[in-house]
Coordinates of C-alpha atoms and ligand atoms in Angstrom, one line a residue:
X1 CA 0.0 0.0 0.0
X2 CA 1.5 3.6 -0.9
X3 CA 0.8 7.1 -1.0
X4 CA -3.0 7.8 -0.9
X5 CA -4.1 4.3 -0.2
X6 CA -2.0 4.8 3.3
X7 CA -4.6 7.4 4.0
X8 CA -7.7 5.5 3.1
X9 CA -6.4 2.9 5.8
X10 CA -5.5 5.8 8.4
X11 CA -8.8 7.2 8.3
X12 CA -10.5 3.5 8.6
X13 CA -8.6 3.5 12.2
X14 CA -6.6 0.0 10.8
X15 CA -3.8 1.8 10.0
X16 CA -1.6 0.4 13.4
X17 CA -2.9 -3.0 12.2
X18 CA -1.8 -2.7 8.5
X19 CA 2.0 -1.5 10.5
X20 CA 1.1 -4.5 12.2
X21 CA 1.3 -7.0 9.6
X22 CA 4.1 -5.6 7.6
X23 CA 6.6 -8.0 5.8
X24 CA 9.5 -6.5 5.4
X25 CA 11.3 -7.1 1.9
X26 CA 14.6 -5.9 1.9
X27 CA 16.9 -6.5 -0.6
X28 CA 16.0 -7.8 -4.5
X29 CA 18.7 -10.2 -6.7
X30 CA 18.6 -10.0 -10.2
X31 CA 20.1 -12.6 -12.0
X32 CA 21.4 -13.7 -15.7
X33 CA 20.3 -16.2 -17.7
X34 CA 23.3 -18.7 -16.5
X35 CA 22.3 -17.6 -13.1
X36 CA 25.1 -15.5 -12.0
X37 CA 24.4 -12.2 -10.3
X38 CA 23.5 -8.5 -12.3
X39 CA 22.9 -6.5 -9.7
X40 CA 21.6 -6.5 -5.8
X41 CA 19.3 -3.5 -4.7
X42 CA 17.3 -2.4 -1.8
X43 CA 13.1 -3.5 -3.0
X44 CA 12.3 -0.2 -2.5
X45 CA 14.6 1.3 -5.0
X46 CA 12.3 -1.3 -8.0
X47 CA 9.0 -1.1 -6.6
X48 CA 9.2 2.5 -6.1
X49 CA 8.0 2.6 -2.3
X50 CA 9.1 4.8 0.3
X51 CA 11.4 2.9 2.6
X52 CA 9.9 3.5 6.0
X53 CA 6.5 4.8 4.7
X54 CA 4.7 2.7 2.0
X55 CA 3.7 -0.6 3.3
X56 CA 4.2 -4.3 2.3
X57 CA 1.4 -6.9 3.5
X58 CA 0.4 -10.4 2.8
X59 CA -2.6 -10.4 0.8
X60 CA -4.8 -12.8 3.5
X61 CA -3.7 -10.6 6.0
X62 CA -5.0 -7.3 4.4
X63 CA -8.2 -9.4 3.9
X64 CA -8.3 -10.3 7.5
X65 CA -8.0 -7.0 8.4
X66 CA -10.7 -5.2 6.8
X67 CA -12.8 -8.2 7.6
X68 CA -12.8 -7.9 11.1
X69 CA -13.0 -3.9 10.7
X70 CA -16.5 -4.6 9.4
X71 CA -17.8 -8.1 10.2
X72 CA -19.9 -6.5 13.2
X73 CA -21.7 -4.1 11.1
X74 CA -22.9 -6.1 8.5
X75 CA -23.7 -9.3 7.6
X76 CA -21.7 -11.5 5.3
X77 CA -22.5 -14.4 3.3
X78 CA -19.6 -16.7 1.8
X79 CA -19.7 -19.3 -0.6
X80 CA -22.4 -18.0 -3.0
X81 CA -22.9 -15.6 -5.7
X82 CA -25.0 -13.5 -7.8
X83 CA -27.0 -15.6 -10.7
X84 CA -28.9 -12.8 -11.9
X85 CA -29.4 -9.2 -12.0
X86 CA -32.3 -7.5 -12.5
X87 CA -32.9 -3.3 -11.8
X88 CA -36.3 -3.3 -14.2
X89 CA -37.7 -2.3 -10.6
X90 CA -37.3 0.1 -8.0
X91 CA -34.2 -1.2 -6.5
X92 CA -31.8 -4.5 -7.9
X93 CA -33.6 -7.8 -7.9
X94 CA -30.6 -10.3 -7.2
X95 CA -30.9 -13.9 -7.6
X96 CA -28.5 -16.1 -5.6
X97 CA -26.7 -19.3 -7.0
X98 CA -27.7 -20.3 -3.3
X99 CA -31.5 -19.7 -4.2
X100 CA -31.7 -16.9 -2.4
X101 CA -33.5 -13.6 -3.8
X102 CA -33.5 -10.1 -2.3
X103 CA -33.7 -6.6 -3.5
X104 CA -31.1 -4.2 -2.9
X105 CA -31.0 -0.6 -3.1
X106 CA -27.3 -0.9 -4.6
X107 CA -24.7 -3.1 -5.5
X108 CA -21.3 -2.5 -5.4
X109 CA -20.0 -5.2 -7.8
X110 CA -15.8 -5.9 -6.0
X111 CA -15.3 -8.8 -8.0
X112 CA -11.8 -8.8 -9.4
X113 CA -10.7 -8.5 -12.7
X114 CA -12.6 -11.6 -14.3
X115 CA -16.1 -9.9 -12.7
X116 CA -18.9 -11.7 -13.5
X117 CA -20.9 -8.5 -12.1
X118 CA -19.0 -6.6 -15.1
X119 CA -20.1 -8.9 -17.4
X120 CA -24.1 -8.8 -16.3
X121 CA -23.5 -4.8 -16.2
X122 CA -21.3 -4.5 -20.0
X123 CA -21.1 -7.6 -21.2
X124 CA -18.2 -9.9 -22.7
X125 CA -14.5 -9.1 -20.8
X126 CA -12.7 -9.7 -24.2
X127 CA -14.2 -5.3 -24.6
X128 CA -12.5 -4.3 -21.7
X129 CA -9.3 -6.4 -20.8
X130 CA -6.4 -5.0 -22.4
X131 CA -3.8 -7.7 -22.4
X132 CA -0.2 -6.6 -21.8
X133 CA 1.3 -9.4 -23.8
X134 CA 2.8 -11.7 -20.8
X135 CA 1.1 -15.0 -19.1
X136 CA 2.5 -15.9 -15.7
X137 CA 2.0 -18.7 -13.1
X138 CA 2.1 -18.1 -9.2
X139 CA 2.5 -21.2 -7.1
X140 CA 4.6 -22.0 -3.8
X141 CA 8.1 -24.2 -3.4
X142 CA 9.5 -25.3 -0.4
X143 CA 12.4 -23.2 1.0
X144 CA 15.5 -25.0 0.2
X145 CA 17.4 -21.8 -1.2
X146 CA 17.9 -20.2 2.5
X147 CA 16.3 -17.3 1.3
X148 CA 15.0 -14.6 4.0
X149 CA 12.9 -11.6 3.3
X150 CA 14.1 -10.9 -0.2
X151 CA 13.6 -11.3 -3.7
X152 CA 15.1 -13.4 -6.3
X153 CA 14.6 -12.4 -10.2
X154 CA 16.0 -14.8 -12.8
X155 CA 15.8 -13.1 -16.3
X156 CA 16.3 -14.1 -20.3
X157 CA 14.5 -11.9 -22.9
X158 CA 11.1 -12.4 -22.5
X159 CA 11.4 -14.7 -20.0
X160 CA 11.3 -14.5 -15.9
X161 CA 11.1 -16.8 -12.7
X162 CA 11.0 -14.8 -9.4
X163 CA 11.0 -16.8 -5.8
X164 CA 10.1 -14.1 -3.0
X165 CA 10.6 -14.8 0.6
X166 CA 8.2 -13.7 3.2
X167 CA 10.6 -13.4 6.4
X168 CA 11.8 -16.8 7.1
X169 CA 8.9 -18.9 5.9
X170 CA 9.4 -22.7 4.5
X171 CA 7.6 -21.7 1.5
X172 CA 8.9 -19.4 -1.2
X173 CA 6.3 -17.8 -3.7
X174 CA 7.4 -18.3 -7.0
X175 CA 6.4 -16.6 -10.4
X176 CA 7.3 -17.7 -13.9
X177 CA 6.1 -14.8 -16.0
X178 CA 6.4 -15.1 -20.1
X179 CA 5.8 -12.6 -23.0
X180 CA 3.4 -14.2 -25.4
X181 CA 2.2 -11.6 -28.3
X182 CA -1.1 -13.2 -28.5
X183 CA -2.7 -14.4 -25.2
X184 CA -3.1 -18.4 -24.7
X185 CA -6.3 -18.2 -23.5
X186 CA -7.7 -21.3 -24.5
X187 CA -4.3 -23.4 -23.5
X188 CA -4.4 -21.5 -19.8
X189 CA -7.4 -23.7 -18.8
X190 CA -6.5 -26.9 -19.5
X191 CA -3.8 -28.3 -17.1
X192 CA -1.5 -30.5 -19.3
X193 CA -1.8 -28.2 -22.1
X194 CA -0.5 -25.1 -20.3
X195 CA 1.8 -27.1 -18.5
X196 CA 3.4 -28.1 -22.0
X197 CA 3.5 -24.5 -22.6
X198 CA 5.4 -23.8 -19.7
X199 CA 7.7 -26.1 -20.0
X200 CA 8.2 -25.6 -23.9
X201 CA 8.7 -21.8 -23.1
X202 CA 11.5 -22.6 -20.5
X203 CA 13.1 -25.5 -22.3
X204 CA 16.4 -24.2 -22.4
X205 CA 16.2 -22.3 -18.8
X206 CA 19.0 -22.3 -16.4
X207 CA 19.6 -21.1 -12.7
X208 CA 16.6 -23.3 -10.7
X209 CA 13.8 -23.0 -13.4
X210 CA 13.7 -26.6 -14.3
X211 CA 13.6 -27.5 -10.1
X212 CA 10.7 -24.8 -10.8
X213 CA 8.7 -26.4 -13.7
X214 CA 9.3 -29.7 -12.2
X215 CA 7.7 -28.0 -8.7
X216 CA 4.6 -26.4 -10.8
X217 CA 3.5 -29.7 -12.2
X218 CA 3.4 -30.8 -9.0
X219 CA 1.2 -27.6 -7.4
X220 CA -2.2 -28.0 -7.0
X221 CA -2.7 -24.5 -6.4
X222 CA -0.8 -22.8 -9.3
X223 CA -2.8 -19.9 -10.4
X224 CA -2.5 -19.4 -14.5
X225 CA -3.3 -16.0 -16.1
X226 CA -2.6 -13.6 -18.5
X227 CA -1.2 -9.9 -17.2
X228 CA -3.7 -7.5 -18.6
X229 CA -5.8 -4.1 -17.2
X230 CA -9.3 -3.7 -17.4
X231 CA -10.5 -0.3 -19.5
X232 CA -13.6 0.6 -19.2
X233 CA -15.7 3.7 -20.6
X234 CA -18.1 3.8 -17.2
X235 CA -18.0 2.0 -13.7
X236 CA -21.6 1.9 -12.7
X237 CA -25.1 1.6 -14.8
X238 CA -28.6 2.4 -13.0
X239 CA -28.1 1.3 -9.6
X240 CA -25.0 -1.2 -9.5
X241 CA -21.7 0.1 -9.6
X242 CA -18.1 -1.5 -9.8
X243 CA -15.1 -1.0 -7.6
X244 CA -11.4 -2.2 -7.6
X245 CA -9.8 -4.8 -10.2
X246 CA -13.5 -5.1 -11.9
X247 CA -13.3 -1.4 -12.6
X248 CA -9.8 -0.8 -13.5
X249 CA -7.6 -4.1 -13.1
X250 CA -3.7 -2.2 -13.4
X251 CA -2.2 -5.4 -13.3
X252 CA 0.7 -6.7 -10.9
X253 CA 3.3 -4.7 -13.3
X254 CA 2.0 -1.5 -11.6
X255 CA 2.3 -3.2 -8.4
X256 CA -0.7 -0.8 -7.2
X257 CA -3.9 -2.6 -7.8
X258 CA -4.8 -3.4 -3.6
X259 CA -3.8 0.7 -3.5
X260 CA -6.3 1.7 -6.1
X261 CA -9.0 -0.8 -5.2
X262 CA -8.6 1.2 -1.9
X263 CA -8.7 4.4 -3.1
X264 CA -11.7 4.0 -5.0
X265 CA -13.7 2.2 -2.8
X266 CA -13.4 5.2 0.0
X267 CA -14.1 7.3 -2.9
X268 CA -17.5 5.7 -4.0
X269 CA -18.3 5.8 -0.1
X270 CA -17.6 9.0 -0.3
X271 CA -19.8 10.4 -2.9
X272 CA -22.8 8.2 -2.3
X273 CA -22.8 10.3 1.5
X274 CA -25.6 12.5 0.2
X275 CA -27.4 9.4 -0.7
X276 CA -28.6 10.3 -4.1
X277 CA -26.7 7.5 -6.2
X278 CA -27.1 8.9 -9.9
X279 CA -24.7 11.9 -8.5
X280 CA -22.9 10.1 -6.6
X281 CA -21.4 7.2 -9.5
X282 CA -20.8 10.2 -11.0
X283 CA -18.5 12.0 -9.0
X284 CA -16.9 8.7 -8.0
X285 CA -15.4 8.5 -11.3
X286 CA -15.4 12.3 -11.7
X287 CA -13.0 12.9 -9.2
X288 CA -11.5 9.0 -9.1
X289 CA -10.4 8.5 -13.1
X290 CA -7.4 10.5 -13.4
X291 CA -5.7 8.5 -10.1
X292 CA -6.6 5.2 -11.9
X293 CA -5.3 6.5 -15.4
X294 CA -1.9 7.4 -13.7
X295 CA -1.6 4.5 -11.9
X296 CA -2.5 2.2 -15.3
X297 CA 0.5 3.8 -16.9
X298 CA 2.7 3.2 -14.5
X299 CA 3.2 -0.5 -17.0
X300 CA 7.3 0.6 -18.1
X301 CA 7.7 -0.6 -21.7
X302 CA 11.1 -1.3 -23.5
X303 CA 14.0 -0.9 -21.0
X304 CA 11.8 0.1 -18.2
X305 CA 9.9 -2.9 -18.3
X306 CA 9.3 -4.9 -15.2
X307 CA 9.5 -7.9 -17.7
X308 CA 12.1 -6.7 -20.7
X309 CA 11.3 -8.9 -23.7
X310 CA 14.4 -8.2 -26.0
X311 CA 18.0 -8.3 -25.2
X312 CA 18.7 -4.7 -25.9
X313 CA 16.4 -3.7 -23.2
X314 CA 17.1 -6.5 -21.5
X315 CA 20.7 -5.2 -21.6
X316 CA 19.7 -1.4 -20.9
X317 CA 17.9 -2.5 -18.1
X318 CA 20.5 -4.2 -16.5
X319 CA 22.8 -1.3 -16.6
X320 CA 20.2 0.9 -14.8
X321 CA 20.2 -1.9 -11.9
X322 CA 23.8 -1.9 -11.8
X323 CA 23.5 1.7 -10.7
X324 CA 20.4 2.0 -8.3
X325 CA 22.2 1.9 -5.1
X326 CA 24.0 4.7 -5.9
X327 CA 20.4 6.4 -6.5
X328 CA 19.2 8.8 -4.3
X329 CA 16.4 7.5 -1.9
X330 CA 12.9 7.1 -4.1
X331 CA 10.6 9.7 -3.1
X332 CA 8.0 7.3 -4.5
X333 CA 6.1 7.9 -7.7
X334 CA 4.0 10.6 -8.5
X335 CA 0.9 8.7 -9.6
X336 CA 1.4 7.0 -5.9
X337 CA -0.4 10.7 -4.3
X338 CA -1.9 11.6 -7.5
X339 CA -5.4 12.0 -5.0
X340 CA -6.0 14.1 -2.0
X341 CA -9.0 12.4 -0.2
X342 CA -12.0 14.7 0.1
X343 CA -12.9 15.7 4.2
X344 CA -14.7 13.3 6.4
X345 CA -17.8 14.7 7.0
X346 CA -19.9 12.9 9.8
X347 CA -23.1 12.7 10.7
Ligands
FAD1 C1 0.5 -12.5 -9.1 C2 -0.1 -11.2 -8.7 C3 0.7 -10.4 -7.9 C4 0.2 -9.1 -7.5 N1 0.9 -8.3 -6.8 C5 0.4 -7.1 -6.3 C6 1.2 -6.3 -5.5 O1 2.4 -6.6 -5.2 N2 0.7 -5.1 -5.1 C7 -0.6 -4.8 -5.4 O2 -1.1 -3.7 -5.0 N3 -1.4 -5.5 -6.2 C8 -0.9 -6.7 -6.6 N4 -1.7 -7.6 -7.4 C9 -3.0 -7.1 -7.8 C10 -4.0 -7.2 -6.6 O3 -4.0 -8.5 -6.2 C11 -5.3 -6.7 -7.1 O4 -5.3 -5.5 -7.8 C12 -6.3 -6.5 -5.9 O5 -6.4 -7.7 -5.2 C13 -7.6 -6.0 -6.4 O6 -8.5 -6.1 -5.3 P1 -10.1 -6.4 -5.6 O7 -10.7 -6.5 -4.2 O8 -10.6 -5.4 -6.6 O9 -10.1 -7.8 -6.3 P2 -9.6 -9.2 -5.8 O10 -8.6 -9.1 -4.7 O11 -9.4 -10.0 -7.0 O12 -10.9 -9.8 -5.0 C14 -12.1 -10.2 -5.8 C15 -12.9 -11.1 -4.9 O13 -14.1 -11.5 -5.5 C16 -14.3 -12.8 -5.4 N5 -15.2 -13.3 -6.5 C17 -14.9 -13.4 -7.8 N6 -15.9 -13.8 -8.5 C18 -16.9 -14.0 -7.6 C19 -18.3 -14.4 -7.7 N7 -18.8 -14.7 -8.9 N8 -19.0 -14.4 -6.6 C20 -18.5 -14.0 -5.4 N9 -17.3 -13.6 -5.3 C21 -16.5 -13.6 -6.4 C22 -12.9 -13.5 -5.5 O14 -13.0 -14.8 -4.9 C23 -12.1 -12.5 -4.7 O15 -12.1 -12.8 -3.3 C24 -1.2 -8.8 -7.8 C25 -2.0 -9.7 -8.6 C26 -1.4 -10.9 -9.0 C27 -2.3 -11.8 -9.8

């Protein structure tokens, strides 16, 4: 969480809990494609955080968090979802998969960046998901690399494997992230097909990528996907409105999609105070677009890719790592603040 987002947590009182629940990832390795060493920085000086002010959290733990910050004041169903939607009415008519009907005043579709709310509301993702020309796998492998709060990056052009080290923990998270001009959509849900890909794509790997193929045939909770944002002309229509990845996905190449998920969801709160909903979707994205648009762009192409797909910038990009300690502390990006919240106003 950075810059604005830190202040949408302040003002929800967690703020002390979020501090709380801080990993603390200090130092990222960059290596060649035989494995040995380019450059070692402090992950602040990549991820363009403040040291000492932006925040680094386990994802469950975030989740946790806010749960427990609400789960008193309302009530909350899991394991079902909407079937239908239906605002023909006064309010929306929502059918359950569960069975269960009611009618809502609103409905705040949070749904991630496959939203099925989305799709009810606009239709097909294929109009809004603007893939960024990578797939990538997450999955976890045990520990046996010693490593301790810190980052790992193996790169070739167009090709990367990460392992990332939450404090001491057994497992490591690792990533194997490929560009791909078209996206494999089709091959990414079937698990011996994408599984060939993989393995075709890193064929001639070295460092520990076969040990990391070999562990992702193994994982039963890999998760597959292609990077992409989601663009969309509006976020709400009639009475249901969208919020976080469903609205404007930035992708994990941003690294700020928990910050302007957020963001925006203390902004919709925010306008719909005066109650009236038609004004208040409206000044949601009013006053809420331009901080998503600069946080979309912050994607680096070429050299200043997260991801560099030919060896030139592959090469370019190296060099610039070689540097960065020498850098003068990151004051964080500017797209990071690019928001002031608007004043709590009570009663
Ligand atoms: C590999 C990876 C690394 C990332 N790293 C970072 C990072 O370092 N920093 C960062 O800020 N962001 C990162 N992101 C992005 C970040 O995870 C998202 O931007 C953020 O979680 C968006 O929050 P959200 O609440 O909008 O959606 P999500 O966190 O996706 O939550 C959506 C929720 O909706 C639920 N859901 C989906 N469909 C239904 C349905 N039909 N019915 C009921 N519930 C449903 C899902 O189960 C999920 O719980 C990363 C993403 C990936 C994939």
């Amino acid at each position: 969480m950075r810059g604005t987002a830190l202040d949408v947590v302040d003002r929800m009182g967690i703020l002390p809990n979020v501090r709380e629940a801080q990993v603390d990832i200090r130092r990222s390795t960059f290596l060649d494609a035989d494995g040995s060493e380019v450059a070692s920085v402090p992950a602040h000086t990549v991820t363009g955080s403040v040291a000492g002010r932006d925040v680094e959290i386990r994802r469950g733990d975030l989740t946790q968090i806010l749960y427990r910050a609400v789960r008193d004041d309302m009530e909350i169903v899991f394991d079902d979802s909407i079937e239908t939607l239906d605002q023909s009415g006064h309010g929306v008519d929502v059918t359950f998969r569960s069975g269960a009907t009611h009618t809502f005043d609103l409905v705040f579709g949070a749904d991630g960046v496959h939203s099925p709310t989305r799709r009810f509301l606009f239709g097909p993702e294929e109009q809004y998901h603007r893939y960024l020309g990578y797939c990538f796998a997450v999955f976890d492998v045990p520990n046996t690399f010693g490593l301790s709060s810190e980052s790992v990056v193996w790169n070739s052009p167009g090709r990367a494997a990460a392992l990332y080290a939450v404090e001491d923990d057994e497992e490591l998270h690792a990533l194997l992230n490929f560009a791909r001009p078209e996206p494999p959509v089709d091959v990414l849900g079937d698990r011996e097909a994408r599984q060939k890909l993989f393995e075709s794509v890193y064929a001639d790997a070295g460092w520990e990528v076969p040990s990391l193929l070999a562990a992702l045939r193994e994982s039963d909770d890999a998760f597959f996907d292609t990077v992409g944002q989601i663009h969309l002309p509006r976020w709400s229509s009639g009475r249901v409105a969208l919020v976080g990845d469903a609205a404007y996905a930035p992708s994990f190449l941003t690294g700020q999609g928990t910050s302007i998920a957020l963001v925006g969801a203390y902004m919709l709160a925010a306008s719909l105070a005066d109650g009236d909903h038609v004004a208040g979707f409206a000044a949601y994205e009013r006053d809420t677009r331009d901080f998503v648009t600069q946080n979309q762009a912050l994607v680096g192409k070429g050299e200043a890719a997260l991801f560099p797909v030919t060896r030139q910038d592959l090469e370019r990009r190296n060099s610039r790592l070689r540097t960065l300690s020498s850098l003068p502390v990151d004051q964080g990006r500017p797209a990071h603040t690019a928001l002031t919240l608007p004043p709590v106003r009570l009663g």
